[in-house]
XYZ file of N, CA, C and O in Angstrom:
756
model
N 10.856 6.451 30.434
C 10.385 5.108 30.146
C 10.883 4.695 28.779
O 10.727 5.417 27.800
N 11.468 3.532 28.676
C 11.978 3.025 27.412
C 10.958 2.078 26.809
O 10.481 1.162 27.472
N 10.645 2.329 25.540
C 9.730 1.457 24.825
C 10.558 0.569 23.921
O 11.375 1.052 23.137
N 10.369 -0.713 24.021
C 11.092 -1.642 23.161
C 10.110 -2.319 22.229
O 8.961 -2.557 22.563
N 10.616 -2.584 21.072
C 9.824 -3.298 20.079
C 10.575 -4.565 19.727
O 11.755 -4.511 19.395
N 9.913 -5.669 19.830
C 10.535 -6.934 19.464
C 10.428 -7.111 17.959
O 9.459 -7.659 17.465
N 11.421 -6.626 17.257
C 11.433 -6.734 15.808
C 11.764 -8.169 15.426
O 12.690 -8.767 15.969
N 11.003 -8.735 14.510
C 11.275 -10.106 14.097
C 12.607 -10.184 13.358
O 13.008 -9.254 12.677
N 13.288 -11.295 13.534
C 14.577 -11.480 12.880
C 14.403 -11.723 11.382
O 15.292 -11.454 10.605
N 13.263 -12.251 10.995
C 13.031 -12.532 9.580
C 11.653 -12.006 9.186
O 10.923 -11.471 10.002
N 11.329 -12.195 7.934
C 10.039 -11.727 7.422
C 8.889 -12.396 8.167
O 9.003 -13.517 8.666
N 7.784 -11.683 8.263
C 6.586 -12.214 8.910
C 6.145 -13.490 8.214
O 6.262 -13.616 6.999
N 5.651 -14.423 8.989
C 5.181 -15.685 8.443
C 3.668 -15.752 8.627
O 3.160 -15.568 9.733
N 2.982 -15.966 7.540
C 1.530 -16.068 7.561
C 1.167 -17.512 7.239
O 1.259 -17.949 6.103
N 0.773 -18.254 8.263
C 0.510 -19.679 8.155
C -0.887 -19.945 7.599
O -1.733 -19.047 7.537
N -1.124 -21.203 7.263
C -2.468 -21.621 6.845
C -3.467 -21.388 7.976
O -4.621 -21.053 7.733
N -3.003 -21.561 9.212
C -3.875 -21.316 10.367
C -4.303 -19.845 10.407
O -5.472 -19.525 10.653
N -3.354 -18.951 10.139
C -3.672 -17.522 10.102
C -4.688 -17.224 9.007
O -5.658 -16.486 9.222
N -4.490 -17.828 7.839
C -5.420 -17.596 6.728
C -6.792 -18.185 7.027
O -7.816 -17.617 6.638
N -6.826 -19.288 7.763
C -8.111 -19.851 8.194
C -8.837 -18.914 9.154
O -10.060 -18.739 9.075
N -8.081 -18.297 10.066
C -8.678 -17.319 10.979
C -9.202 -16.112 10.203
O -10.271 -15.581 10.517
N -8.453 -15.687 9.177
C -8.892 -14.555 8.348
C -10.191 -14.899 7.627
O -11.093 -14.056 7.511
N -10.304 -16.144 7.173
C -11.546 -16.577 6.515
C -12.718 -16.493 7.489
O -13.822 -16.074 7.119
N -12.479 -16.865 8.740
C -13.512 -16.756 9.764
C -13.903 -15.312 10.028
O -15.088 -14.993 10.198
N -12.918 -14.421 10.029
C -13.209 -12.998 10.224
C -14.070 -12.450 9.080
O -14.993 -11.670 9.310
N -13.772 -12.883 7.869
C -14.560 -12.427 6.719
C -15.973 -12.985 6.793
O -16.944 -12.279 6.535
N -16.087 -14.249 7.180
C -17.414 -14.866 7.291
C -18.259 -14.166 8.355
O -19.481 -14.034 8.198
N -17.616 -13.696 9.423
C -18.333 -13.032 10.513
C -18.497 -11.528 10.303
O -19.158 -10.866 11.103
N -17.900 -11.003 9.249
C -17.930 -9.559 9.008
C -19.317 -9.097 8.579
O -19.980 -9.742 7.770
N -19.743 -7.974 9.117
C -21.044 -7.440 8.718
C -20.934 -6.631 7.430
O -21.937 -6.336 6.794
N -19.712 -6.253 7.049
C -19.499 -5.556 5.778
C -19.005 -6.552 4.736
O -18.178 -7.410 5.037
N -19.482 -6.428 3.507
C -19.015 -7.344 2.468
C -17.567 -7.040 2.081
O -17.254 -5.926 1.662
N -16.694 -7.997 2.233
C -15.275 -7.797 1.968
C -14.962 -7.868 0.474
O -14.085 -7.163 -0.011
N -15.680 -8.665 -0.262
C -15.366 -8.891 -1.674
C -16.071 -7.920 -2.612
O -15.935 -8.013 -3.819
N -16.834 -6.989 -2.062
C -17.542 -5.980 -2.864
C -16.735 -4.689 -2.822
O -16.466 -4.154 -1.750
N -16.385 -4.187 -4.007
C -15.617 -2.954 -4.093
C -16.511 -1.734 -4.073
O -17.741 -1.819 -3.907
N -15.925 -0.587 -4.289
C -16.649 0.670 -4.221
C -17.634 0.855 -5.372
O -18.529 1.692 -5.294
N -17.503 0.064 -6.421
C -18.465 0.126 -7.523
C -19.765 -0.571 -7.163
O -20.759 -0.428 -7.859
N -19.732 -1.367 -6.089
C -20.884 -2.166 -5.707
C -20.862 -3.543 -6.332
O -21.773 -4.334 -6.135
N -19.812 -3.844 -7.085
C -19.690 -5.147 -7.735
C -18.667 -6.020 -7.008
O -17.720 -5.517 -6.405
N -18.892 -7.318 -7.102
C -18.008 -8.277 -6.458
C -16.756 -8.493 -7.300
O -16.816 -8.547 -8.521
N -15.625 -8.611 -6.635
C -14.366 -8.975 -7.286
C -14.070 -10.428 -6.978
O -14.260 -10.883 -5.846
N -13.607 -11.156 -7.966
C -13.274 -12.566 -7.752
C -11.984 -12.671 -6.950
O -11.151 -11.752 -6.943
N -11.828 -13.794 -6.300
C -10.599 -14.050 -5.571
C -9.398 -14.027 -6.498
O -8.330 -13.514 -6.140
N -9.559 -14.536 -7.706
C -8.465 -14.544 -8.683
C -8.067 -13.130 -9.079
O -6.880 -12.816 -9.179
N -9.041 -12.250 -9.296
C -8.737 -10.861 -9.667
C -7.985 -10.148 -8.543
O -7.036 -9.396 -8.792
N -8.401 -10.386 -7.310
C -7.733 -9.770 -6.164
C -6.320 -10.337 -6.017
O -5.364 -9.589 -5.766
N -6.163 -11.639 -6.213
C -4.839 -12.258 -6.135
C -3.902 -11.676 -7.198
O -2.736 -11.371 -6.903
N -4.405 -11.489 -8.403
C -3.591 -10.892 -9.472
C -3.179 -9.472 -9.107
O -2.041 -9.059 -9.363
N -4.083 -8.720 -8.499
C -3.773 -7.357 -8.066
C -2.653 -7.377 -7.018
O -1.703 -6.589 -7.095
N -2.750 -8.288 -6.060
C -1.746 -8.381 -5.008
C -0.387 -8.809 -5.566
O 0.656 -8.281 -5.162
N -0.392 -9.726 -6.514
C 0.868 -10.153 -7.130
C 1.480 -9.041 -7.975
O 2.708 -8.881 -8.005
N 0.652 -8.252 -8.652
C 1.160 -7.103 -9.403
C 1.749 -6.055 -8.452
O 2.716 -5.362 -8.798
N 1.188 -5.962 -7.254
C 1.720 -5.042 -6.247
C 3.107 -5.498 -5.801
O 4.015 -4.675 -5.643
N 3.286 -6.800 -5.630
C 4.620 -7.333 -5.296
C 5.602 -6.966 -6.391
O 6.708 -6.471 -6.117
N 5.216 -7.185 -7.652
C 6.105 -6.885 -8.781
C 6.466 -5.397 -8.820
O 7.627 -5.037 -9.058
N 5.493 -4.544 -8.573
C 5.741 -3.102 -8.577
C 6.713 -2.707 -7.465
O 7.657 -1.946 -7.693
N 6.501 -3.243 -6.272
C 7.400 -2.931 -5.154
C 8.796 -3.510 -5.370
O 9.792 -2.896 -4.979
N 8.877 -4.685 -5.996
C 10.181 -5.266 -6.297
C 10.922 -4.424 -7.336
O 12.129 -4.252 -7.257
N 10.184 -3.886 -8.290
C 10.794 -3.086 -9.357
C 11.192 -1.687 -8.873
O 12.315 -1.242 -9.100
N 10.283 -1.010 -8.219
C 10.513 0.390 -7.844
C 10.997 0.573 -6.412
O 11.517 1.625 -6.068
N 10.798 -0.430 -5.597
C 11.222 -0.327 -4.203
C 10.063 -0.015 -3.274
O 9.084 0.616 -3.658
N 10.207 -0.495 -2.054
C 9.209 -0.255 -1.015
C 9.798 0.735 -0.034
O 11.001 0.722 0.258
N 8.962 1.596 0.472
C 9.357 2.522 1.525
C 8.298 2.436 2.621
O 7.105 2.363 2.331
N 8.749 2.398 3.847
C 7.826 2.234 4.975
C 6.826 3.375 5.044
O 5.627 3.165 5.191
N 7.309 4.594 4.949
C 6.440 5.778 5.008
C 7.159 6.913 4.291
O 8.390 6.935 4.214
N 6.399 7.831 3.770
C 6.984 8.999 3.123
C 7.459 9.989 4.178
O 6.854 10.122 5.247
N 8.523 10.716 3.878
C 9.047 11.725 4.793
C 8.282 13.024 4.586
O 8.474 13.720 3.598
N 7.396 13.308 5.512
C 6.619 14.537 5.446
C 7.202 15.584 6.393
O 6.567 16.588 6.677
N 8.414 15.351 6.860
C 9.038 16.244 7.822
C 9.730 17.446 7.198
O 10.268 18.280 7.898
N 9.725 17.524 5.882
C 10.383 18.631 5.211
C 9.751 19.949 5.662
O 8.549 20.047 5.821
N 10.573 20.950 5.838
C 10.082 22.253 6.288
C 9.446 22.997 5.118
O 10.134 23.628 4.313
N 8.145 22.887 5.024
C 7.420 23.527 3.929
C 7.170 25.002 4.210
O 6.761 25.750 3.324
N 7.428 25.447 5.425
C 7.135 26.835 5.777
C 8.085 27.825 5.120
O 7.788 29.013 5.041
N 9.237 27.355 4.647
C 10.180 28.278 4.024
C 9.688 28.728 2.657
O 10.108 29.759 2.160
N 8.803 27.943 2.056
C 8.218 28.349 0.778
C 9.207 28.259 -0.362
O 10.382 27.993 -0.200
N 8.695 28.511 -1.534
C 9.500 28.444 -2.748
C 10.358 29.689 -2.875
O 9.953 30.779 -2.500
N 11.510 29.503 -3.409
C 12.405 30.631 -3.662
C 12.200 31.106 -5.099
O 13.105 31.108 -5.914
N 10.992 31.484 -5.402
C 10.662 31.953 -6.741
C 10.603 33.471 -6.757
O 9.917 34.077 -5.935
N 11.326 34.054 -7.687
C 11.267 35.506 -7.837
C 9.948 35.871 -8.494
O 9.447 35.153 -9.354
N 9.389 36.949 -8.059
C 8.126 37.379 -8.665
C 8.149 38.875 -8.988
O 7.150 39.557 -8.913
N 9.340 39.330 -9.360
C 9.426 40.757 -9.651
C 8.928 41.053 -11.070
O 8.843 40.171 -11.921
N 8.636 42.298 -11.311
C 8.051 42.712 -12.589
C 9.032 42.636 -13.747
O 8.622 42.652 -14.911
N 10.323 42.537 -13.445
C 11.307 42.522 -14.529
C 11.428 41.151 -15.205
O 12.038 41.035 -16.251
N 10.860 40.092 -14.604
C 10.954 38.751 -15.191
C 10.064 38.635 -16.412
O 8.928 39.099 -16.414
N 10.581 37.964 -17.419
C 9.760 37.673 -18.583
C 8.912 36.449 -18.283
O 9.195 35.696 -17.329
N 7.914 36.222 -19.065
C 7.073 35.033 -18.900
C 7.932 33.784 -19.047
O 7.792 32.814 -18.291
N 8.836 33.806 -19.989
C 9.728 32.662 -20.213
C 10.570 32.398 -18.964
O 10.729 31.252 -18.540
N 11.122 33.455 -18.338
C 11.913 33.291 -17.116
C 11.060 32.748 -15.973
O 11.495 31.904 -15.194
N 9.826 33.235 -15.867
C 8.915 32.761 -14.817
C 8.604 31.281 -14.999
O 8.630 30.515 -14.034
N 8.311 30.881 -16.237
C 8.003 29.475 -16.506
C 9.216 28.592 -16.234
O 9.085 27.508 -15.669
N 10.380 29.052 -16.627
C 11.603 28.296 -16.392
C 11.823 28.113 -14.879
O 12.138 27.015 -14.416
N 11.638 29.171 -14.108
C 11.804 29.102 -12.652
C 10.759 28.173 -12.031
O 11.067 27.387 -11.135
N 9.538 28.258 -12.521
C 8.472 27.404 -12.005
C 8.743 25.934 -12.311
O 8.594 25.070 -11.442
N 9.164 25.633 -13.518
C 9.479 24.243 -13.878
C 10.642 23.707 -13.047
O 10.617 22.554 -12.604
N 11.656 24.523 -12.826
C 12.792 24.112 -11.998
C 12.319 23.806 -10.569
O 12.696 22.794 -9.979
N 11.443 24.647 -10.036
C 10.910 24.446 -8.697
C 10.131 23.130 -8.608
O 10.324 22.347 -7.683
N 9.261 22.900 -9.576
C 8.456 21.677 -9.571
C 9.359 20.459 -9.649
O 9.167 19.474 -8.933
N 10.377 20.500 -10.503
C 11.313 19.387 -10.632
C 12.041 19.116 -9.319
O 12.228 17.979 -8.922
N 12.466 20.181 -8.652
C 13.208 20.028 -7.402
C 12.318 19.578 -6.248
O 12.744 18.821 -5.383
N 11.091 20.048 -6.216
C 10.203 19.768 -5.097
C 9.440 18.462 -5.226
O 9.017 17.892 -4.242
N 9.208 18.019 -6.444
C 8.478 16.759 -6.604
C 9.478 15.627 -6.580
O 10.507 15.663 -7.236
N 9.169 14.654 -5.813
C 10.066 13.517 -5.659
C 10.086 12.683 -6.926
O 9.052 12.366 -7.486
N 11.256 12.334 -7.358
C 11.385 11.437 -8.502
C 11.725 10.028 -8.030
O 11.973 9.155 -8.828
N 11.769 9.838 -6.730
C 12.048 8.533 -6.151
C 10.814 7.663 -6.318
O 9.752 7.986 -5.799
N 10.923 6.545 -7.038
C 9.727 5.742 -7.314
C 9.272 4.859 -6.157
O 8.270 4.180 -6.288
N 10.001 4.845 -5.046
C 9.597 3.968 -3.953
C 8.172 4.265 -3.519
O 7.739 5.407 -3.518
N 7.469 3.199 -3.150
C 6.063 3.327 -2.763
C 5.808 2.651 -1.423
O 6.442 1.664 -1.098
N 4.826 3.172 -0.713
C 4.338 2.501 0.482
C 3.391 1.393 0.022
O 3.009 1.331 -1.152
N 2.983 0.554 0.959
C 2.034 -0.513 0.633
C 0.745 0.066 0.051
O 0.290 -0.351 -1.021
N 0.156 1.033 0.727
C -1.128 1.565 0.263
C -0.998 2.279 -1.081
O -1.880 2.164 -1.931
N 0.112 2.977 -1.288
C 0.323 3.661 -2.569
C 0.490 2.646 -3.695
O -0.061 2.816 -4.781
N 1.238 1.594 -3.440
C 1.447 0.568 -4.466
C 0.133 -0.116 -4.831
O -0.140 -0.350 -6.015
N -0.698 -0.434 -3.842
C -2.005 -1.035 -4.133
C -2.833 -0.110 -5.026
O -3.444 -0.551 -6.000
N -2.827 1.176 -4.689
C -3.598 2.142 -5.467
C -3.022 2.306 -6.874
O -3.766 2.345 -7.848
N -1.702 2.357 -7.006
C -1.093 2.542 -8.319
C -1.353 1.366 -9.246
O -1.548 1.562 -10.450
N -1.377 0.159 -8.716
C -1.725 -1.001 -9.542
C -3.164 -0.861 -10.042
O -3.459 -1.120 -11.207
N -4.057 -0.408 -9.172
C -5.446 -0.184 -9.572
C -5.584 0.934 -10.582
O -6.345 0.832 -11.544
N -4.827 2.011 -10.385
C -4.891 3.148 -11.295
C -4.367 2.792 -12.684
O -4.858 3.312 -13.680
N -3.366 1.917 -12.750
C -2.795 1.522 -14.042
C -3.796 0.733 -14.868
O -3.782 0.786 -16.091
N -4.671 -0.017 -14.205
C -5.736 -0.727 -14.896
C -5.331 -1.957 -15.677
O -6.122 -2.483 -16.445
N -4.110 -2.421 -15.507
C -3.669 -3.604 -16.249
C -3.862 -4.891 -15.447
O -4.313 -5.891 -15.974
N -3.478 -4.862 -14.179
C -3.576 -6.052 -13.331
C -4.624 -5.879 -12.245
O -4.708 -6.681 -11.332
N -5.405 -4.831 -12.343
C -6.423 -4.564 -11.352
C -7.114 -3.251 -11.657
O -6.838 -2.609 -12.668
N -8.012 -2.876 -10.774
C -8.727 -1.615 -10.928
C -8.990 -1.057 -9.537
O -8.498 -1.595 -8.550
N -9.739 0.006 -9.460
C -9.970 0.605 -8.142
C -10.742 -0.331 -7.217
O -10.537 -0.309 -6.006
N -11.612 -1.155 -7.784
C -12.336 -2.123 -6.954
C -11.399 -3.185 -6.378
O -11.454 -3.482 -5.185
N -10.554 -3.770 -7.230
C -9.653 -4.810 -6.716
C -8.650 -4.208 -5.733
O -8.233 -4.884 -4.799
N -8.303 -2.926 -5.911
C -7.422 -2.258 -4.940
C -8.111 -2.171 -3.585
O -7.507 -2.470 -2.551
N -9.387 -1.773 -3.577
C -10.138 -1.680 -2.314
C -10.279 -3.043 -1.663
O -10.027 -3.200 -0.462
N -10.693 -4.016 -2.444
C -10.908 -5.360 -1.900
C -9.587 -5.952 -1.409
O -9.541 -6.584 -0.347
N -8.511 -5.727 -2.146
C -7.200 -6.214 -1.705
C -6.850 -5.620 -0.338
O -6.344 -6.324 0.538
N -7.145 -4.352 -0.147
C -6.913 -3.720 1.154
C -7.741 -4.356 2.254
O -7.248 -4.592 3.362
N -9.021 -4.653 1.954
C -9.886 -5.318 2.941
C -9.327 -6.689 3.308
O -9.326 -7.088 4.475
N -8.878 -7.424 2.288
C -8.328 -8.769 2.505
C -7.072 -8.684 3.369
O -6.916 -9.436 4.346
N -6.169 -7.766 3.025
C -4.936 -7.624 3.805
C -5.237 -7.236 5.250
O -4.571 -7.714 6.173
N -6.247 -6.386 5.444
C -6.647 -6.033 6.814
C -7.053 -7.270 7.596
O -6.656 -7.444 8.755
N -7.855 -8.148 6.988
C -8.309 -9.352 7.690
C -7.150 -10.295 7.966
O -7.094 -10.924 9.027
N -6.202 -10.398 7.035
C -5.029 -11.246 7.263
C -4.228 -10.704 8.449
O -3.806 -11.471 9.324
N -4.056 -9.398 8.510
C -3.314 -8.799 9.623
C -4.083 -8.943 10.932
O -3.491 -9.202 11.987
N -5.395 -8.806 10.889
C -6.196 -8.997 12.096
C -6.036 -10.420 12.616
O -5.878 -10.644 13.822
N -6.056 -11.387 11.706
C -5.867 -12.780 12.110
C -4.447 -13.015 12.620
O -4.236 -13.746 13.587
N -3.489 -12.382 11.998
C -2.076 -12.529 12.368
C -1.790 -11.945 13.752
O -1.064 -12.545 14.550
N -2.363 -10.778 14.027
C -2.076 -10.089 15.293
C -3.055 -10.429 16.404
O -2.766 -10.202 17.576
N -4.234 -10.921 16.032
C -5.263 -11.189 17.024
C -6.025 -9.941 17.446
O -6.811 -9.982 18.391
N -5.820 -8.845 16.739
C -6.486 -7.587 17.072
C -7.486 -7.210 15.987
O -7.117 -7.087 14.818
N -8.749 -7.031 16.383
C -9.756 -6.659 15.382
C -9.614 -5.211 14.932
O -10.246 -4.788 13.971
N -8.759 -4.441 15.593
C -8.521 -3.050 15.190
C -7.321 -2.909 14.245
O -7.085 -1.835 13.704
N -6.586 -3.986 14.022
C -5.373 -3.927 13.201
C -5.708 -3.653 11.734
O -6.723 -4.125 11.227
N -4.849 -2.897 11.096
C -4.984 -2.580 9.676
C -3.644 -2.808 8.997
O -2.583 -2.509 9.551
N -3.680 -3.303 7.775
C -2.463 -3.644 7.033
C -1.569 -2.433 6.810
O -0.340 -2.539 6.929
N -2.147 -1.287 6.500
C -1.324 -0.102 6.251
C -0.546 0.283 7.500
O 0.664 0.519 7.440
N -1.213 0.350 8.637
C -0.521 0.696 9.885
C 0.528 -0.359 10.225
O 1.643 -0.030 10.653
N 0.196 -1.627 10.013
C 1.140 -2.715 10.269
C 2.377 -2.542 9.396
O 3.505 -2.709 9.853
N 2.172 -2.185 8.133
C 3.301 -2.050 7.201
C 4.189 -0.856 7.517
O 5.333 -0.804 7.070
N 3.683 0.096 8.287
C 4.443 1.308 8.590
C 5.191 1.246 9.918
O 5.833 2.228 10.308
N 5.120 0.118 10.597
C 5.866 -0.024 11.850
C 7.362 0.119 11.568
O 7.849 -0.276 10.503
N 8.102 0.682 12.508
C 9.516 1.000 12.301
C 10.380 -0.194 11.897
O 11.314 -0.051 11.126
N 10.079 -1.358 12.395
C 10.918 -2.529 12.128
C 10.488 -3.320 10.893
O 11.110 -4.320 10.562
N 9.462 -2.873 10.205
C 8.957 -3.621 9.054
C 9.968 -3.590 7.907
O 10.695 -2.618 7.734
N 9.997 -4.672 7.126
C 10.932 -4.786 6.002
C 10.173 -5.054 4.706
O 8.990 -5.424 4.728
N 10.885 -4.893 3.610
C 10.319 -5.223 2.301
C 9.894 -6.694 2.279
O 8.840 -7.037 1.738
N 10.694 -7.558 2.876
C 10.361 -8.987 2.928
C 9.054 -9.223 3.690
O 8.255 -10.095 3.303
N 8.808 -8.454 4.746
C 7.548 -8.567 5.494
C 6.363 -8.200 4.598
O 5.322 -8.864 4.621
N 6.516 -7.137 3.835
C 5.432 -6.672 2.966
C 5.182 -7.686 1.865
O 4.030 -8.000 1.545
N 6.250 -8.222 1.297
C 6.101 -9.259 0.273
C 5.411 -10.490 0.849
O 4.545 -11.078 0.202
N 5.768 -10.872 2.062
C 5.127 -12.026 2.712
C 3.640 -11.770 2.907
O 2.807 -12.659 2.664
N 3.274 -10.562 3.334
C 1.863 -10.215 3.514
C 1.117 -10.266 2.186
O 0.028 -10.852 2.097
N 1.685 -9.663 1.155
C 1.023 -9.654 -0.158
C 0.890 -11.066 -0.734
O -0.141 -11.412 -1.316
N 1.904 -11.880 -0.527
C 1.861 -13.275 -0.997
C 0.766 -14.043 -0.250
O -0.003 -14.795 -0.862
N 0.697 -13.850 1.061
C -0.354 -14.502 1.861
C -1.732 -14.015 1.433
O -2.675 -14.806 1.326
N -1.856 -12.724 1.167
C -3.128 -12.177 0.707
C -3.563 -12.777 -0.624
O -4.739 -13.108 -0.808
N -2.617 -12.938 -1.547
C -2.935 -13.544 -2.845
C -3.354 -15.005 -2.668
O -4.330 -15.470 -3.269
N -2.627 -15.723 -1.816
C -2.974 -17.125 -1.539
C -4.359 -17.217 -0.908
O -5.187 -18.058 -1.277
N -4.632 -16.303 0.017
C -5.930 -16.266 0.675
C -7.042 -15.978 -0.335
O -8.083 -16.639 -0.330
N -6.840 -14.983 -1.183
C -7.866 -14.605 -2.162
C -8.191 -15.760 -3.102
O -9.359 -16.012 -3.402
N -7.166 -16.462 -3.553
C -7.398 -17.605 -4.454
C -8.114 -18.749 -3.744
O -8.915 -19.449 -4.338
N -7.807 -18.947 -2.479
C -8.370 -20.067 -1.737
C -9.767 -19.778 -1.191
O -10.630 -20.655 -1.210
N -9.993 -18.554 -0.725
C -11.234 -18.241 -0.025
C -12.127 -17.222 -0.726
O -13.246 -16.969 -0.275
N -11.631 -16.628 -1.786
C -12.399 -15.591 -2.468
C -13.473 -16.149 -3.391
O -13.504 -17.345 -3.678
N -14.355 -15.284 -3.853
C -15.394 -15.703 -4.802
C -14.760 -16.349 -6.036
O -13.777 -15.854 -6.561
N -15.323 -17.470 -6.410
C -14.817 -18.194 -7.568
C -13.832 -19.292 -7.222
O -13.393 -20.032 -8.095
N -13.450 -19.393 -5.935
C -12.536 -20.462 -5.528
C -13.261 -21.788 -5.662
O -14.434 -21.904 -5.336
N -12.560 -22.792 -6.154
C -13.182 -24.102 -6.290
C -13.266 -24.783 -4.945
O -12.504 -24.459 -4.025
N -14.166 -25.714 -4.835
C -14.359 -26.425 -3.565
C -13.092 -27.101 -3.102
O -12.783 -27.153 -1.927
N -12.283 -27.617 -4.043
C -11.014 -28.275 -3.691
C -10.011 -27.316 -3.097
O -9.228 -27.662 -2.241
N -10.018 -26.048 -3.573
C -9.093 -25.060 -3.048
C -9.473 -24.637 -1.642
O -8.616 -24.422 -0.805
N -10.755 -24.454 -1.403
C -11.211 -23.949 -0.114
C -11.074 -24.999 0.988
O -11.073 -24.670 2.147
N -11.002 -26.263 0.621
C -10.919 -27.321 1.626
C -9.586 -27.383 2.292
O -8.605 -26.959 1.897
């Protein structure tokens, strides 16, 4: 059986209608979307800033759909552990191993980039990272029509592009400013 995926020719488009549906999903949600893990509410502006900082981070360092976890870890490290090694030789071998095994590629997935912006603490925090994820989930649910859809899984589909992720983050920021706590009545209309 052949499975085909209709990959879009261009980046995903998130319309005002989609964002309106996402607002309805948030209004009907039994869990508070704008409350982070601290128990405090994040403003729509703070979440929008977090999402825009995520775009900047992905533009600077690159986006990757998913990390390659297929490496054969069963072969183990080729570290000598004989008694003739000096401590200096052991440390040198260990540092070389860590350098070779740890990825220096700065590319990030969507979820990693959201978390890293929060961890940096300049354009967001762990709360705005959580809330941004909740917001993106609702945007994707409205976009796909599936209440089980999640932004991370959507971003990891084989045909997804950096432009798709940027479009999602941009829509999320627009949504947060328009529908999030602190939005003015003129914006929400």
